[in-house]
Amino acid sequence: MKAIVYTRYGPPDVLQLIEVEKPTPKENEVLVEVHAASANAYDWHLLSADIFLVRLMGGGLLKPKNTILGADIAGRIEAVGRNIKQFRPGDEVFGDISACGNGGFAEYVSVTESALALKPDNLSFEEAAAVPMAAVTALQGLRDQGQIQPGQKVLINGASGGVGTFAVQIAKSFGAEVTAVCSTRNLDNARSLGADHVIDYTKEDFTQNGQQYDLILAVNGYHPISAYKRALTPKGIYVMAGGSTAQNFQAMLLGPLMSMSGDKKMGGVTGRPSQKDLVIIKEFLEAGKVVPVIDKRYPLSETAEALRYLGEGHAQGKVVITV
Ligand SMILES: NC(=O)c1ccc[n+]([C@@H]2O[C@H](COP(=O)([O-])OP(=O)(O)OC[C@H]3O[C@@H](n4cnc5c(N)ncnc54)[C@H](OP(=O)(O)O)[C@@H]3O)[C@@H](O)[C@H]2O)c1
């Protein structure tokens, strides 16, 4: 089968389209014929090892441990192992396979069934592949760490990328009053996804305008954690999902300390693949409450281009790879 393979960390140029052996599913695995995959910042970090922690956290110290990237997939089950209960050959599925060692940038991949759910009927493979990691991270950040409640004022900083476009829609589905922070060219998109208010970060700093929010999900950009705290209501919650390295470290190291005094909670979310949450997202998708936003589509042979584009940090929604 064809696959995009890398054997050393580096820029997207290290990715090669080559023929590799088609995987055979083990007893507890299904073989998926991949129809589409999507790119995430997660793939970029595993490709470039730009954060050294990636190597220590199982990416491989000197060279990549898993040589085929791609966490988000949608495709059709071709074969199932003996112990598989949930799926049959022919089922159309989607999922985040990062807990199975990735491998979505290929024609086939073998994964455990818990990584997958049936593809929503109303979505194409490309649309479905755009969903799992970004949407589940947004859901877990808002619902679990963020304790989102109907009627709350919720701000999404970085509302125009992969995670942000889902976060706006999911927060609306929970009945929140949503403020989306993005740049000028994305304001209309944010409104069309349901944002009640939009703030153009190139013109206004939301941490300085005196407004306060019950929940802030920080997905992109950077503000000091003290500024986020100032923009929270007295019992407000700050959840860092991504953004600059400084933003990440401040949430991890200072967040717990700052949460010890007063009622505000400062922390972060690490999205975990969850079949249960993927099914919740599937229901949102089928009900039309959440719609994937696809910026660009690339064929498998141009996966390097797709990751280069994503790495520039200005995708408007998701970047999809058609296999
Ligand atoms: N915690 C987790 O488990 C988890 C899971 C998935 C992703 N993440 C992290 O979440 C972050 C976002 O991921 P993503 O997939 O959404 O990335 P993405 O799709 O690459 O985000 C691109 C978007 O960010 C916007 N942006 C750039 N600078 C901004 C700024 N200063 N303020 C507001 N928006 C800005 C861009 O809009 P403009 O071009 O208009 O600036 C663009 O639309 C990454 O850091 C990623 O590592 C974390």
CSV table of C-alpha atoms and ligand atoms in Angstrom, one decimal:
chain,number,residue,atom,x,y,z
A,1,MET,CA,0.0,0.0,0.0
A,2,LYS,CA,1.0,3.6,-0.4
A,3,ALA,CA,1.9,5.5,2.8
A,4,ILE,CA,3.6,8.8,3.8
A,5,VAL,CA,6.6,7.7,5.8
A,6,TYR,CA,9.3,9.6,7.8
A,7,THR,CA,12.3,8.1,9.4
A,8,ARG,CA,13.8,11.3,10.9
A,9,TYR,CA,12.5,14.4,12.6
A,10,GLY,CA,12.5,17.6,10.5
A,11,PRO,CA,10.5,19.8,8.2
A,12,PRO,CA,7.7,18.4,5.9
A,13,ASP,CA,10.4,17.6,3.3
A,14,VAL,CA,11.4,14.5,5.3
A,15,LEU,CA,8.0,13.0,4.4
A,16,GLN,CA,8.1,10.4,1.6
A,17,LEU,CA,5.3,8.7,-0.3
A,18,ILE,CA,6.5,5.1,-0.6
A,19,GLU,CA,5.1,1.5,-0.9
A,20,VAL,CA,5.0,-0.3,2.5
A,21,GLU,CA,3.4,-3.6,3.6
A,22,LYS,CA,-0.3,-3.5,4.1
A,23,PRO,CA,-1.1,-4.2,7.8
A,24,THR,CA,-2.8,-7.3,8.9
A,25,PRO,CA,-5.3,-6.8,11.8
A,26,LYS,CA,-4.5,-8.6,15.1
A,27,GLU,CA,-7.3,-10.4,17.0
A,28,ASN,CA,-8.4,-7.2,18.7
A,29,GLU,CA,-8.0,-4.9,15.6
A,30,VAL,CA,-9.9,-3.8,12.6
A,31,LEU,CA,-8.3,-3.1,9.2
A,32,VAL,CA,-9.6,0.3,7.9
A,33,GLU,CA,-9.3,1.3,4.2
A,34,VAL,CA,-8.6,5.0,4.8
A,35,HIS,CA,-10.6,7.3,2.6
A,36,ALA,CA,-9.6,10.6,4.2
A,37,ALA,CA,-7.4,11.8,7.1
A,38,SER,CA,-6.9,15.3,8.6
A,39,ALA,CA,-3.9,17.1,9.8
A,40,ASN,CA,-3.5,18.4,13.4
A,41,ALA,CA,-0.9,20.4,15.2
A,42,TYR,CA,-0.3,17.1,16.9
A,43,ASP,CA,1.1,15.7,13.6
A,44,TRP,CA,3.2,18.8,13.2
A,45,HIS,CA,4.8,18.3,16.7
A,46,LEU,CA,5.5,14.7,16.0
A,47,LEU,CA,7.0,15.5,12.6
A,48,SER,CA,9.3,18.3,13.7
A,49,ALA,CA,9.8,17.4,17.4
A,50,ASP,CA,9.8,21.2,17.9
A,51,ILE,CA,8.8,20.5,21.5
A,52,PHE,CA,11.6,18.3,23.0
A,53,LEU,CA,9.0,16.7,25.3
A,54,VAL,CA,7.6,15.0,22.2
A,55,ARG,CA,10.7,12.7,22.1
A,56,LEU,CA,10.4,11.9,25.8
A,57,MET,CA,6.7,11.3,25.7
A,58,GLY,CA,7.0,8.3,23.4
A,59,GLY,CA,7.7,9.9,20.0
A,60,GLY,CA,11.2,8.4,19.9
A,61,LEU,CA,14.3,9.9,21.4
A,62,LEU,CA,16.6,10.1,18.3
A,63,LYS,CA,14.2,9.2,15.5
A,64,PRO,CA,10.4,8.7,15.2
A,65,LYS,CA,9.1,5.6,16.8
A,66,ASN,CA,6.0,5.4,14.6
A,67,THR,CA,7.0,6.2,11.0
A,68,ILE,CA,3.5,7.0,9.6
A,69,LEU,CA,1.7,10.1,11.0
A,70,GLY,CA,-2.0,10.8,10.9
A,71,ALA,CA,-4.3,10.6,13.9
A,72,ASP,CA,-7.7,11.5,12.4
A,73,ILE,CA,-9.2,9.1,9.9
A,74,ALA,CA,-12.4,8.2,8.1
A,75,GLY,CA,-12.8,5.1,6.0
A,76,ARG,CA,-14.4,1.7,5.5
A,77,ILE,CA,-13.6,-1.4,7.5
A,78,GLU,CA,-12.1,-4.1,5.3
A,79,ALA,CA,-11.5,-6.9,7.8
A,80,VAL,CA,-11.9,-7.5,11.5
A,81,GLY,CA,-9.9,-9.6,14.0
A,82,ARG,CA,-11.5,-12.5,15.8
A,83,ASN,CA,-12.3,-10.6,19.0
A,84,ILE,CA,-14.0,-7.6,17.3
A,85,LYS,CA,-17.6,-7.1,18.6
A,86,GLN,CA,-18.6,-3.6,17.5
A,87,PHE,CA,-17.9,-3.5,13.7
A,88,ARG,CA,-18.2,-5.6,10.6
A,89,PRO,CA,-16.5,-5.4,7.2
A,90,GLY,CA,-18.1,-2.6,5.1
A,91,ASP,CA,-18.9,-0.3,8.1
A,92,GLU,CA,-18.0,3.3,7.5
A,93,VAL,CA,-16.1,4.7,10.5
A,94,PHE,CA,-14.2,7.7,11.8
A,95,GLY,CA,-11.9,8.2,14.7
A,96,ASP,CA,-8.7,9.5,16.4
A,97,ILE,CA,-6.1,6.7,16.2
A,98,SER,CA,-3.4,8.5,18.1
A,99,ALA,CA,-3.6,5.9,21.0
A,100,CYS,CA,-2.9,3.2,18.4
A,101,GLY,CA,0.4,4.8,17.2
A,102,ASN,CA,-1.2,6.9,14.4
A,103,GLY,CA,-0.8,5.7,10.8
A,104,GLY,CA,-3.7,7.5,9.1
A,105,PHE,CA,-1.6,9.0,6.2
A,106,ALA,CA,-1.8,5.7,4.4
A,107,GLU,CA,-4.2,3.6,2.3
A,108,TYR,CA,-4.8,1.2,5.2
A,109,VAL,CA,-4.3,1.1,9.0
A,110,SER,CA,-5.0,-1.5,11.7
A,111,VAL,CA,-6.4,-0.1,14.9
A,112,THR,CA,-8.3,-1.2,18.0
A,113,GLU,CA,-12.1,-0.8,17.7
A,114,SER,CA,-12.3,1.6,20.7
A,115,ALA,CA,-10.6,4.3,18.6
A,116,LEU,CA,-13.5,4.3,16.1
A,117,ALA,CA,-17.2,5.1,15.9
A,118,LEU,CA,-19.6,4.7,13.0
A,119,LYS,CA,-19.3,7.7,10.6
A,120,PRO,CA,-22.2,10.1,10.8
A,121,ASP,CA,-24.5,9.4,7.8
A,122,ASN,CA,-24.8,13.0,6.8
A,123,LEU,CA,-21.0,13.5,6.4
A,124,SER,CA,-18.6,12.6,3.6
A,125,PHE,CA,-15.4,10.8,4.5
A,126,GLU,CA,-13.5,14.1,4.2
A,127,GLU,CA,-15.8,15.9,6.5
A,128,ALA,CA,-15.8,13.1,9.0
A,129,ALA,CA,-11.9,12.9,9.0
A,130,ALA,CA,-11.9,16.6,9.9
A,131,VAL,CA,-13.6,16.0,13.2
A,132,PRO,CA,-12.2,13.6,15.9
A,133,MET,CA,-9.2,15.1,17.6
A,134,ALA,CA,-10.2,18.8,17.3
A,135,ALA,CA,-13.8,18.3,18.2
A,136,VAL,CA,-13.2,15.9,21.1
A,137,THR,CA,-10.6,18.3,22.5
A,138,ALA,CA,-13.0,21.2,22.3
A,139,LEU,CA,-15.8,19.1,23.9
A,140,GLN,CA,-13.5,17.9,26.8
A,141,GLY,CA,-12.1,21.4,27.4
A,142,LEU,CA,-15.5,23.0,27.6
A,143,ARG,CA,-17.5,20.3,29.4
A,144,ASP,CA,-14.9,18.6,31.7
A,145,GLN,CA,-12.4,21.2,32.6
A,146,GLY,CA,-14.6,24.1,31.7
A,147,GLN,CA,-17.8,22.8,33.4
A,148,ILE,CA,-19.8,24.7,30.8
A,149,GLN,CA,-23.4,25.6,31.7
A,150,PRO,CA,-26.3,27.0,29.7
A,151,GLY,CA,-26.5,30.8,29.7
A,152,GLN,CA,-22.8,31.3,30.7
A,153,LYS,CA,-20.6,33.8,28.9
A,154,VAL,CA,-17.9,31.8,27.2
A,155,LEU,CA,-15.0,33.2,25.2
A,156,ILE,CA,-13.0,31.2,22.7
A,157,ASN,CA,-9.6,32.7,22.0
A,158,GLY,CA,-8.5,31.4,18.6
A,159,ALA,CA,-11.9,30.6,17.2
A,160,SER,CA,-11.0,30.2,13.5
A,161,GLY,CA,-8.7,27.1,13.5
A,162,GLY,CA,-9.4,23.4,13.8
A,163,VAL,CA,-10.2,23.3,17.5
A,164,GLY,CA,-11.7,26.8,17.6
A,165,THR,CA,-14.4,26.3,14.9
A,166,PHE,CA,-15.6,23.2,16.8
A,167,ALA,CA,-15.4,25.0,20.2
A,168,VAL,CA,-17.7,27.8,19.1
A,169,GLN,CA,-20.3,25.4,17.8
A,170,ILE,CA,-20.1,23.0,20.8
A,171,ALA,CA,-20.3,25.9,23.3
A,172,LYS,CA,-23.4,27.1,21.5
A,173,SER,CA,-24.9,23.6,21.6
A,174,PHE,CA,-24.5,23.7,25.4
A,175,GLY,CA,-26.6,26.9,25.4
A,176,ALA,CA,-23.7,29.4,26.2
A,177,GLU,CA,-23.4,33.0,25.0
A,178,VAL,CA,-20.3,32.8,22.9
A,179,THR,CA,-17.7,35.4,22.1
A,180,ALA,CA,-15.2,34.3,19.4
A,181,VAL,CA,-11.8,36.0,19.2
A,182,CYS,CA,-10.2,35.8,15.7
A,183,SER,CA,-8.6,38.1,13.1
A,184,THR,CA,-10.5,40.4,10.7
A,185,ARG,CA,-10.8,37.9,7.8
A,186,ASN,CA,-12.4,35.2,10.1
A,187,LEU,CA,-15.1,37.4,11.8
A,188,ASP,CA,-17.9,36.5,9.4
A,189,ASN,CA,-17.0,32.8,9.6
A,190,ALA,CA,-17.2,32.9,13.4
A,191,ARG,CA,-20.6,34.6,13.2
A,192,SER,CA,-21.9,32.0,10.8
A,193,LEU,CA,-20.8,29.3,13.2
A,194,GLY,CA,-23.1,30.8,15.8
A,195,ALA,CA,-20.9,33.2,17.8
A,196,ASP,CA,-23.0,35.8,19.5
A,197,HIS,CA,-20.1,38.3,19.7
A,198,VAL,CA,-16.8,38.5,17.8
A,199,ILE,CA,-13.6,40.3,18.8
A,200,ASP,CA,-11.0,41.1,16.2
A,201,TYR,CA,-7.7,40.4,18.0
A,202,THR,CA,-5.8,42.7,15.6
A,203,LYS,CA,-7.8,45.6,16.8
A,204,GLU,CA,-8.9,44.9,20.4
A,205,ASP,CA,-7.3,43.1,23.4
A,206,PHE,CA,-10.2,41.3,25.1
A,207,THR,CA,-8.2,41.0,28.3
A,208,GLN,CA,-8.1,44.9,28.5
A,209,ASN,CA,-11.6,45.9,27.7
A,210,GLY,CA,-13.2,45.3,31.2
A,211,GLN,CA,-15.5,42.4,30.0
A,212,GLN,CA,-15.5,39.2,32.1
A,213,TYR,CA,-16.4,35.7,31.1
A,214,ASP,CA,-17.5,32.6,33.1
A,215,LEU,CA,-15.3,30.4,30.9
A,216,ILE,CA,-12.4,31.1,28.6
A,217,LEU,CA,-11.0,28.4,26.3
A,218,ALA,CA,-7.6,29.5,25.0
A,219,VAL,CA,-6.9,27.7,21.7
A,220,ASN,CA,-4.5,30.0,20.0
A,221,GLY,CA,-2.5,33.1,20.5
A,222,TYR,CA,-0.9,34.3,23.7
A,223,HIS,CA,-1.9,36.4,26.7
A,224,PRO,CA,-0.2,36.1,30.1
A,225,ILE,CA,-2.2,33.9,32.4
A,226,SER,CA,-2.7,36.9,34.8
A,227,ALA,CA,-4.5,38.6,31.9
A,228,TYR,CA,-6.8,35.6,31.4
A,229,LYS,CA,-7.5,35.6,35.1
A,230,ARG,CA,-8.5,39.3,35.0
A,231,ALA,CA,-11.0,38.5,32.2
A,232,LEU,CA,-12.8,35.9,34.3
A,233,THR,CA,-15.9,36.4,36.5
A,234,PRO,CA,-15.3,35.8,40.2
A,235,LYS,CA,-16.0,32.0,39.9
A,236,GLY,CA,-14.8,31.8,36.3
A,237,ILE,CA,-12.7,29.0,34.7
A,238,TYR,CA,-9.8,29.3,32.3
A,239,VAL,CA,-8.9,26.3,30.2
A,240,MET,CA,-5.8,26.3,28.0
A,241,ALA,CA,-6.0,24.0,25.0
A,242,GLY,CA,-3.2,25.3,22.9
A,243,GLY,CA,-1.4,28.4,21.7
A,244,SER,CA,2.1,29.6,22.3
A,245,THR,CA,4.6,27.5,24.3
A,246,ALA,CA,4.6,30.1,27.1
A,247,GLN,CA,0.9,29.9,27.3
A,248,ASN,CA,1.1,26.1,27.7
A,249,PHE,CA,3.8,26.3,30.4
A,250,GLN,CA,2.0,29.0,32.3
A,251,ALA,CA,-1.2,27.0,32.5
A,252,MET,CA,0.6,23.9,33.5
A,253,LEU,CA,2.9,25.4,36.1
A,254,LEU,CA,1.2,28.6,37.4
A,255,GLY,CA,-2.4,27.5,36.8
A,256,PRO,CA,-2.6,25.1,39.8
A,257,LEU,CA,-0.9,27.7,42.1
A,258,MET,CA,-3.2,30.5,41.0
A,259,SER,CA,-6.3,28.3,41.5
A,260,MET,CA,-5.4,27.9,45.2
A,261,SER,CA,-6.5,31.4,46.2
A,262,GLY,CA,-10.0,32.6,45.4
A,263,ASP,CA,-12.7,30.9,43.4
A,264,LYS,CA,-11.3,31.2,39.9
A,265,LYS,CA,-9.9,28.0,38.3
A,266,MET,CA,-6.9,28.2,36.0
A,267,GLY,CA,-5.8,25.1,34.1
A,268,GLY,CA,-5.6,23.2,30.8
A,269,VAL,CA,-7.0,20.4,28.8
A,270,THR,CA,-5.2,17.5,27.3
A,271,GLY,CA,-7.6,16.0,24.8
A,272,ARG,CA,-7.9,12.2,25.2
A,273,PRO,CA,-9.3,9.9,22.4
A,274,SER,CA,-12.6,8.7,23.7
A,275,GLN,CA,-15.1,6.5,21.9
A,276,LYS,CA,-17.9,7.8,24.2
A,277,ASP,CA,-17.1,11.4,23.4
A,278,LEU,CA,-16.8,10.7,19.7
A,279,VAL,CA,-20.3,9.3,19.7
A,280,ILE,CA,-21.5,12.4,21.5
A,281,ILE,CA,-19.9,14.5,18.7
A,282,LYS,CA,-21.4,12.2,16.1
A,283,GLU,CA,-24.9,13.0,17.5
A,284,PHE,CA,-24.1,16.8,17.4
A,285,LEU,CA,-23.0,16.3,13.7
A,286,GLU,CA,-26.1,14.3,12.8
A,287,ALA,CA,-28.4,16.8,14.4
A,288,GLY,CA,-26.7,19.6,12.4
A,289,LYS,CA,-25.6,21.3,15.6
A,290,VAL,CA,-21.9,21.0,14.7
A,291,VAL,CA,-20.6,21.2,11.1
A,292,PRO,CA,-16.9,20.6,10.2
A,293,VAL,CA,-15.2,23.6,8.6
A,294,ILE,CA,-12.7,22.5,5.9
A,295,ASP,CA,-10.2,25.0,4.7
A,296,LYS,CA,-8.1,23.0,2.3
A,297,ARG,CA,-7.9,19.5,0.8
A,298,TYR,CA,-4.8,17.8,-0.4
A,299,PRO,CA,-4.2,14.3,-2.0
A,300,LEU,CA,-2.1,11.8,0.0
A,301,SER,CA,0.9,12.5,-2.3
A,302,GLU,CA,0.8,16.2,-1.1
A,303,THR,CA,0.7,15.5,2.6
A,304,ALA,CA,3.9,17.4,3.1
A,305,GLU,CA,2.3,20.5,1.6
A,306,ALA,CA,-0.7,20.0,3.9
A,307,LEU,CA,1.5,20.0,7.0
A,308,ARG,CA,3.5,22.9,5.7
A,309,TYR,CA,0.3,24.9,5.3
A,310,LEU,CA,-0.9,23.8,8.8
A,311,GLY,CA,2.4,24.7,10.3
A,312,GLU,CA,2.1,28.3,9.2
A,313,GLY,CA,-0.6,28.6,11.8
A,314,HIS,CA,-3.3,30.3,9.8
A,315,ALA,CA,-5.6,27.5,8.7
A,316,GLN,CA,-9.3,28.6,8.6
A,317,GLY,CA,-10.8,25.4,10.0
A,318,LYS,CA,-9.4,22.0,9.1
A,319,VAL,CA,-6.8,20.7,6.6
A,320,VAL,CA,-7.9,17.4,5.1
A,321,ILE,CA,-6.0,14.7,3.2
A,322,THR,CA,-7.9,12.6,0.7
A,323,VAL,CA,-6.5,9.1,0.3
B,1,LIG,N1,-4.8,20.2,24.4
B,1,LIG,C1,-5.0,19.3,23.4
B,1,LIG,O1,-5.2,18.1,23.7
B,1,LIG,C2,-4.9,19.8,22.0
B,1,LIG,C3,-5.6,19.1,21.0
B,1,LIG,C4,-5.6,19.6,19.7
B,1,LIG,C5,-4.9,20.8,19.5
B,1,LIG,N2,-4.2,21.4,20.5
B,1,LIG,C6,-3.5,22.7,20.4
B,1,LIG,O2,-4.5,23.7,20.1
B,1,LIG,C7,-3.8,24.7,19.3
B,1,LIG,C8,-4.7,25.0,18.2
B,1,LIG,O3,-4.9,23.9,17.4
B,1,LIG,P1,-5.7,24.0,16.0
B,1,LIG,O4,-5.9,22.7,15.4
B,1,LIG,O5,-7.0,24.8,16.3
B,1,LIG,O6,-4.7,24.9,15.2
B,1,LIG,P2,-4.8,25.6,13.8
B,1,LIG,O7,-6.0,25.1,13.1
B,1,LIG,O8,-3.5,25.6,13.2
B,1,LIG,O9,-5.1,27.2,14.2
B,1,LIG,C9,-5.0,28.1,13.2
B,1,LIG,C10,-5.9,29.3,13.6
B,1,LIG,O10,-5.3,30.0,14.7
B,1,LIG,C11,-5.6,31.4,14.5
B,1,LIG,N3,-4.7,32.2,15.2
B,1,LIG,C12,-3.4,32.4,15.0
B,1,LIG,N4,-2.9,33.3,15.9
B,1,LIG,C13,-3.9,33.7,16.6
B,1,LIG,C14,-4.0,34.7,17.7
B,1,LIG,N5,-2.9,35.4,18.1
B,1,LIG,N6,-5.2,34.8,18.3
B,1,LIG,C15,-6.3,34.2,17.9
B,1,LIG,N7,-6.2,33.3,16.9
B,1,LIG,C16,-5.1,33.1,16.2
B,1,LIG,C17,-5.5,31.6,13.0
B,1,LIG,O11,-6.2,32.7,12.6
B,1,LIG,P3,-5.6,33.9,11.9
B,1,LIG,O12,-4.8,33.4,10.7
B,1,LIG,O13,-6.7,34.8,11.6
B,1,LIG,O14,-4.6,34.5,12.9
B,1,LIG,C18,-6.0,30.3,12.4
B,1,LIG,O15,-7.3,30.3,12.0
B,1,LIG,C19,-2.5,24.2,18.9
B,1,LIG,O16,-1.5,24.8,19.8
B,1,LIG,C20,-2.5,22.7,19.2
B,1,LIG,O17,-1.3,22.2,19.6
B,1,LIG,C21,-4.3,20.9,21.8
